[in-house]
XYZ file of C-alpha atoms in Angstrom:
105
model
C 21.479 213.507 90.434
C 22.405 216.650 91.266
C 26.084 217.563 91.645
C 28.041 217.295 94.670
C 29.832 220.840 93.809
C 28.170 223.659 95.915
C 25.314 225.070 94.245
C 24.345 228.903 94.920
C 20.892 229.877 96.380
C 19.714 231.380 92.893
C 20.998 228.038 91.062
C 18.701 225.713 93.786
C 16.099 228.216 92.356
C 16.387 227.804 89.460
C 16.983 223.743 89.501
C 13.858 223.350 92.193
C 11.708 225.252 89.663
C 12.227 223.861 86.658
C 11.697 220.395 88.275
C 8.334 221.484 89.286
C 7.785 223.024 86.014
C 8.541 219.543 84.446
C 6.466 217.968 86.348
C 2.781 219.702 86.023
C 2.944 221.928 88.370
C 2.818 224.904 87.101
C 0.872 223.853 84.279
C -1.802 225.940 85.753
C -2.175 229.259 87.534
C -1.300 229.161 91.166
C -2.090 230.723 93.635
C 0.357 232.347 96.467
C -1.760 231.088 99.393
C -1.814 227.770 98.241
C 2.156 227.873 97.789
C 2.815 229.599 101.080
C 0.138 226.867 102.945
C 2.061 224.149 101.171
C 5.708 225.618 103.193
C 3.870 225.679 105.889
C 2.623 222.392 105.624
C 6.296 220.912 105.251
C 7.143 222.561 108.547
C 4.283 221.224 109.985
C 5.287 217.707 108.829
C 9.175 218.896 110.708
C 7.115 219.474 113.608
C 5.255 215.889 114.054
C 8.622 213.915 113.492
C 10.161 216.126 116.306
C 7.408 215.413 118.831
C 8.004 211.410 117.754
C 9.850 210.383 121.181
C 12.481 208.315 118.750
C 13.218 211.365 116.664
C 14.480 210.350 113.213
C 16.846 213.540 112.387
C 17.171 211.959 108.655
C 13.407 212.734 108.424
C 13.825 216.468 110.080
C 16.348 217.097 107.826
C 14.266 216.098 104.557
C 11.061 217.437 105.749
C 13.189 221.083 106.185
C 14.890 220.015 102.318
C 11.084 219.609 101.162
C 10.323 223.068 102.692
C 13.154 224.601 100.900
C 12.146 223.107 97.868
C 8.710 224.678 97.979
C 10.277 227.845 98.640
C 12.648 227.942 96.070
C 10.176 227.007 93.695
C 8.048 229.433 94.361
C 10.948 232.214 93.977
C 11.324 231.076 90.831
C 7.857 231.901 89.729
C 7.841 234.910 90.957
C 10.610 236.248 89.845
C 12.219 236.576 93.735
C 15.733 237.233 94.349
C 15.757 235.244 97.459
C 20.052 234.990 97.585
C 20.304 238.682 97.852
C 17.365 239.285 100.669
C 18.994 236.632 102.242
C 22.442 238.335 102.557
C 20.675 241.531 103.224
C 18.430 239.827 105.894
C 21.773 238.300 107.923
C 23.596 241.633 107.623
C 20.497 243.182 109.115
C 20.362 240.909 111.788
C 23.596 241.157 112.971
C 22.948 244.576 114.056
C 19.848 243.726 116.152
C 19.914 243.591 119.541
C 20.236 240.487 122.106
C 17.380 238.388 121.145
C 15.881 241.177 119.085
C 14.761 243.213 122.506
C 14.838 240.519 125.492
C 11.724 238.551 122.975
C 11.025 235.251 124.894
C 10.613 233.567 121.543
């Protein structure tokens, strides 16, 4: 199991892709659409437990883990620095303005 001690963004890379490594799945060439189709599929899955009318947040919570773990994995493939456009991403967005222009959504 993985340690209880924090873990940094670029470590959870790392550990989610070697996993997958281990495991097959990048025993062959992928391709990004696939990869990006299979995030989007985990949200998807977050989406049907939410519109269950007994919502099991356990489930929400490991659908959005399995999500993250597609996403890291796929960083580490391709090389992405996902920790720093992260911090880069935040401090860019907390000079935007009030719900990025009045956006309804």
């Amino acid at each position: 199991m993985i340690s209880e001690h924090k873990k940094s963004i670029t470590e959870l890379i790392h550990i989610c892709h070697q996993i997958a490594q281990n495991k097959g799945w990048w025993d062959i060439k992928r391709n990004d659409a696939e990869l990006i189709a299979l995030m989007h599929s985990e949200l998807s899955e977050t989406l049907e437990e939410l519109r269950n009318e007994s919502v099991d947040w356990k489930n929400v919570s490991e659908e959005l883990a399995d999500c993250c773990i597609r996403i890291f994995d796929y960083c580490g493939a391709r090389g992405l620095d996902l920790e720093k456009s992260l911090f880069r991403k935040i401090e860019k967005n907390k000079k935007r303005s009030y719900r990025h222009g009045n956006k309804r959504y």
